[in-house]
């Protein structure tokens, strides 16, 4: 696990916290247990995309939602409203499946007016040369072990994607500022490296001042964040799957560790069934 001790000290002990009165902080969060403040973080994987439906490796390819995915986005907003878990601010990736899901969820929750921020750091893992390939066909061609290594290994990326590929992001204006840093392939460790600075610099400050944060992103960018929050080992993270369209609520302590490891899905039964479907992709 990559460590950011300096950032942690700065954000938990710096002036931003001292400027916010304790009573105001407690009024903005879900609870103050025994005088200890807790923070609310909501994670939401986008609804089913067209390439989820076709069982294709998607990565940074910008595909849209299916009708089922749109319904999942709307249902996510209804679940937030039913749980009275109302975000103050929203963060998404720069991919339309996450953007559309956040729009649908916010509309269903009557929260379309909320501030929304987008960053490539929340993008899905870049699947390299696998992008656009059928998962079942890759498994049959290369075998179960290689398929699972490319799909779920913590630190082994797939082969890099050439810039001439129709599925490349080279030349995409939304990533023009990345220059040579634009990924051509990634493993989960790479996703963690690009995501954690954003967690500390953008998301933690929002939580620190008592704002409920909704992050609408992707299977692997959310797995990276959950790995960090729950302290999941490099080996065990391979078994974690996150379903589409079901909000996952984390209540965090003052030092941003989960009150309940693993968080709480707002529809546990649907989440359990969907997790099994994600695990079986490619079969």
Coordinates of C-alpha atoms in Angstrom, one line a residue:
X1 CA 0.0 0.0 0.0
X2 CA 1.3 3.4 -0.9
X3 CA 1.5 5.8 2.1
X4 CA 0.9 9.5 2.2
X5 CA 1.7 10.4 5.8
X6 CA 2.4 14.1 5.2
X7 CA -0.9 14.6 3.5
X8 CA -2.7 12.8 6.3
X9 CA -1.1 15.0 9.0
X10 CA -1.8 18.1 7.1
X11 CA -5.5 17.4 6.5
X12 CA -6.3 16.1 10.0
X13 CA -4.3 18.6 12.0
X14 CA -4.1 21.6 9.7
X15 CA -6.0 25.0 10.0
X16 CA -9.0 23.8 8.0
X17 CA -10.3 21.8 11.0
X18 CA -9.5 24.5 13.6
X19 CA -11.6 27.1 11.7
X20 CA -14.8 25.0 11.9
X21 CA -16.6 25.2 15.2
X22 CA -17.2 21.7 16.8
X23 CA -21.0 22.2 17.1
X24 CA -21.3 23.1 13.4
X25 CA -19.3 20.0 12.4
X26 CA -21.5 17.8 14.5
X27 CA -24.6 19.3 12.9
X28 CA -23.3 18.5 9.4
X29 CA -22.5 14.8 10.0
X30 CA -24.6 11.8 10.6
X31 CA -23.7 11.3 14.3
X32 CA -21.3 12.3 17.1
X33 CA -20.8 9.1 19.0
X34 CA -19.4 9.6 22.5
X35 CA -18.2 13.1 21.5
X36 CA -16.4 11.7 18.4
X37 CA -17.3 13.0 15.0
X38 CA -18.1 10.7 12.1
X39 CA -18.1 11.4 8.4
X40 CA -20.4 10.2 5.6
X41 CA -19.0 8.9 2.3
X42 CA -21.2 7.3 -0.4
X43 CA -19.7 5.2 -3.2
X44 CA -21.7 4.4 -6.3
X45 CA -20.6 2.3 -9.3
X46 CA -22.2 3.5 -12.5
X47 CA -25.2 1.6 -13.8
X48 CA -24.8 -1.2 -16.4
X49 CA -23.1 0.0 -19.5
X50 CA -23.5 -1.2 -23.1
X51 CA -20.1 -3.0 -22.8
X52 CA -21.0 -4.5 -19.4
X53 CA -23.9 -6.0 -21.2
X54 CA -21.7 -7.3 -24.1
X55 CA -19.1 -8.7 -21.6
X56 CA -16.3 -6.5 -23.1
X57 CA -13.3 -5.0 -21.3
X58 CA -14.2 -1.3 -21.2
X59 CA -11.6 0.7 -19.2
X60 CA -11.3 4.2 -20.5
X61 CA -13.5 3.7 -23.6
X62 CA -16.4 6.0 -23.2
X63 CA -19.5 3.9 -23.6
X64 CA -23.0 4.8 -22.5
X65 CA -25.6 3.1 -20.2
X66 CA -28.1 0.5 -21.2
X67 CA -31.8 0.9 -20.3
X68 CA -31.1 -1.3 -17.3
X69 CA -28.2 0.9 -16.3
X70 CA -30.4 4.0 -16.5
X71 CA -32.9 2.4 -14.3
X72 CA -30.1 1.5 -11.8
X73 CA -29.0 5.1 -11.7
X74 CA -32.5 6.2 -11.0
X75 CA -33.0 3.6 -8.3
X76 CA -29.7 4.6 -6.7
X77 CA -31.2 8.1 -6.2
X78 CA -34.4 6.7 -4.8
X79 CA -32.3 4.6 -2.3
X80 CA -30.4 7.7 -1.1
X81 CA -33.7 9.5 -0.6
X82 CA -35.3 6.6 1.2
X83 CA -32.3 6.3 3.5
X84 CA -32.3 10.1 4.1
X85 CA -28.7 10.0 3.1
X86 CA -28.3 13.3 1.3
X87 CA -25.0 14.2 -0.3
X88 CA -23.7 17.8 -0.2
X89 CA -21.3 17.4 -3.1
X90 CA -20.7 14.9 -5.9
X91 CA -17.5 13.7 -7.6
X92 CA -17.4 11.6 -10.8
X93 CA -14.9 10.4 -13.4
X94 CA -14.8 11.9 -16.9
X95 CA -16.5 8.9 -18.4
X96 CA -20.2 9.3 -19.5
X97 CA -21.4 6.1 -17.8
X98 CA -20.5 7.6 -14.4
X99 CA -21.7 11.1 -15.4
X100 CA -25.1 9.8 -16.6
X101 CA -25.5 7.7 -13.5
X102 CA -24.8 10.6 -11.2
X103 CA -27.3 12.8 -13.2
X104 CA -30.0 10.1 -13.0
X105 CA -29.4 9.5 -9.3
X106 CA -29.5 13.2 -8.4
X107 CA -32.6 13.8 -10.4
X108 CA -34.4 10.9 -8.7
X109 CA -33.3 12.3 -5.3
X110 CA -34.4 15.8 -6.4
X111 CA -30.8 17.0 -6.0
X112 CA -29.9 18.0 -9.5
X113 CA -28.7 21.4 -8.2
X114 CA -25.7 19.9 -6.3
X115 CA -22.2 20.8 -7.2
X116 CA -20.5 18.1 -9.3
X117 CA -16.8 17.8 -9.9
X118 CA -15.1 15.5 -12.4
X119 CA -11.6 14.0 -12.6
X120 CA -9.7 11.5 -14.6
X121 CA -8.3 10.2 -11.3
X122 CA -11.7 8.6 -10.7
X123 CA -11.7 6.9 -14.2
X124 CA -12.0 3.1 -14.5
X125 CA -8.7 1.2 -14.6
X126 CA -7.2 1.4 -18.1
X127 CA -7.3 -2.2 -19.5
X128 CA -4.6 -1.6 -22.1
X129 CA -4.8 -3.8 -25.2
X130 CA -7.7 -5.7 -23.7
X131 CA -10.0 -2.7 -24.2
X132 CA -12.8 -3.7 -26.6
X133 CA -12.1 -7.4 -26.2
X134 CA -14.7 -10.0 -25.2
X135 CA -13.9 -11.4 -21.7
X136 CA -15.0 -14.9 -22.5
X137 CA -12.9 -15.0 -25.7
X138 CA -9.8 -13.7 -23.8
X139 CA -10.3 -16.4 -21.1
X140 CA -10.7 -19.2 -23.7
X141 CA -7.7 -18.0 -25.8
X142 CA -5.2 -17.4 -22.9
X143 CA -6.6 -19.6 -20.2
X144 CA -8.1 -19.0 -16.7
X145 CA -4.8 -18.1 -14.9
X146 CA -3.7 -15.5 -17.4
X147 CA -7.3 -14.1 -17.7
X148 CA -7.6 -13.7 -14.0
X149 CA -4.1 -12.2 -13.8
X150 CA -5.0 -9.5 -16.3
X151 CA -8.4 -9.0 -14.8
X152 CA -7.8 -9.0 -11.1
X153 CA -4.0 -9.0 -10.4
X154 CA -3.0 -6.2 -8.0
X155 CA 0.3 -5.3 -9.7
X156 CA 0.3 -7.0 -13.2
X157 CA -1.1 -4.8 -16.0
X158 CA -2.3 -6.1 -19.4
X159 CA -0.3 -5.4 -22.5
X160 CA -0.2 -1.7 -23.4
X161 CA -2.7 -0.3 -25.9
X162 CA -1.1 1.3 -29.0
X163 CA -2.0 4.9 -29.7
X164 CA -3.3 3.9 -33.2
X165 CA -6.0 1.7 -31.7
X166 CA -9.6 2.8 -32.2
X167 CA -9.9 2.3 -28.4
X168 CA -7.0 4.6 -27.5
X169 CA -7.5 7.8 -25.6
X170 CA -4.4 9.5 -27.2
X171 CA -5.6 12.8 -28.7
X172 CA -8.8 12.8 -26.5
X173 CA -9.2 16.5 -25.5
X174 CA -10.5 15.6 -22.0
X175 CA -7.0 14.2 -21.2
X176 CA -4.9 16.7 -23.1
X177 CA -3.4 18.0 -19.8
X178 CA -1.9 14.6 -19.0
X179 CA 0.7 14.6 -21.8
X180 CA 3.0 11.6 -21.5
X181 CA 1.3 10.6 -18.2
X182 CA -1.7 9.4 -20.1
X183 CA -2.1 5.7 -19.3
X184 CA -1.7 3.0 -22.0
X185 CA -2.4 0.3 -19.5
X186 CA -2.9 0.0 -15.7
X187 CA -3.0 -2.5 -12.8
X188 CA -4.9 -1.8 -9.6
X189 CA -1.7 -0.6 -8.0
X190 CA -1.5 2.1 -10.7
X191 CA -5.1 3.1 -10.0
X192 CA -4.4 3.5 -6.3
X193 CA -1.3 5.7 -7.1
X194 CA -3.4 8.1 -9.1
X195 CA -6.5 8.0 -6.9
X196 CA -5.0 8.5 -3.4
X197 CA -3.7 12.1 -4.0
X198 CA -7.2 13.0 -5.1
X199 CA -8.7 11.4 -2.0
X200 CA -6.4 13.4 0.3
X201 CA -6.5 16.7 -1.6
X202 CA -10.2 16.9 -2.6
X203 CA -12.4 14.3 -0.9
X204 CA -10.9 14.3 2.7
X205 CA -11.2 18.2 3.0
X206 CA -14.9 18.0 2.1
X207 CA -15.5 15.3 4.7
X208 CA -13.4 17.2 7.3
X209 CA -15.8 20.1 7.2
X210 CA -18.8 17.9 7.6
X211 CA -20.0 17.5 4.0
X212 CA -21.5 14.2 2.9
X213 CA -19.6 13.2 -0.2
X214 CA -21.0 11.0 -3.1
X215 CA -18.4 9.5 -5.4
X216 CA -19.8 8.0 -8.7
X217 CA -17.1 6.1 -10.4
X218 CA -16.2 2.6 -11.6
X219 CA -15.5 -1.0 -10.4
X220 CA -11.8 -0.6 -10.1
X221 CA -11.5 3.0 -9.0
X222 CA -13.9 2.2 -6.2
X223 CA -12.1 -1.1 -5.4
X224 CA -8.9 1.0 -5.0
X225 CA -10.6 3.4 -2.6
X226 CA -12.2 0.5 -0.6
X227 CA -8.9 -1.2 -0.4
X228 CA -7.4 1.9 1.1
X229 CA -10.3 2.5 3.5
X230 CA -10.6 -1.0 4.8
X231 CA -6.9 -1.9 4.7
X232 CA -7.4 -4.9 2.4
X233 CA -4.3 -6.8 1.5
X234 CA -2.9 -6.9 -2.0
X235 CA -3.8 -10.6 -2.1
X236 CA -7.4 -10.3 -0.7
X237 CA -8.4 -7.4 -2.9
X238 CA -8.6 -9.8 -5.9
X239 CA -11.8 -11.2 -4.4
X240 CA -13.6 -7.9 -4.0
X241 CA -16.3 -7.1 -6.5
X242 CA -18.6 -4.0 -6.5
X243 CA -22.0 -4.2 -8.1
X244 CA -23.4 -1.6 -10.5
X245 CA -26.0 1.0 -9.4
X246 CA -26.2 0.2 -5.6
X247 CA -25.0 3.0 -3.2
X248 CA -22.4 1.8 -0.6
X249 CA -22.4 4.0 2.5
X250 CA -19.3 4.3 4.7
X251 CA -19.4 6.0 8.0
X252 CA -15.9 7.1 8.9
X253 CA -14.3 8.0 12.2
X254 CA -12.3 11.2 12.8
X255 CA -9.2 9.5 11.3
X256 CA -11.2 8.3 8.2
X257 CA -11.3 4.7 9.1
X258 CA -14.6 2.8 8.6
X259 CA -16.9 2.5 11.6
X260 CA -18.1 -0.7 9.9
X261 CA -15.5 -2.4 7.6
X262 CA -16.9 -2.9 4.2
X263 CA -19.5 -0.2 4.6
X264 CA -23.3 -0.8 4.1
X265 CA -25.1 -1.3 0.8
X266 CA -28.4 0.5 0.8
X267 CA -30.0 -2.6 -0.9
X268 CA -28.0 -5.5 0.6
X269 CA -30.0 -8.3 -1.1
X270 CA -29.6 -6.8 -4.5
X271 CA -25.9 -6.1 -3.9
X272 CA -25.3 -9.7 -2.9
X273 CA -26.9 -11.1 -6.1
X274 CA -25.1 -8.5 -8.3
X275 CA -21.7 -9.2 -6.8
X276 CA -22.0 -12.8 -7.9
X277 CA -22.7 -11.7 -11.4
X278 CA -19.7 -9.5 -11.5
X279 CA -17.5 -12.3 -10.2
X280 CA -18.6 -14.6 -13.0
X281 CA -17.9 -12.2 -15.9
X282 CA -15.9 -13.9 -18.6
X283 CA -17.5 -17.3 -18.0

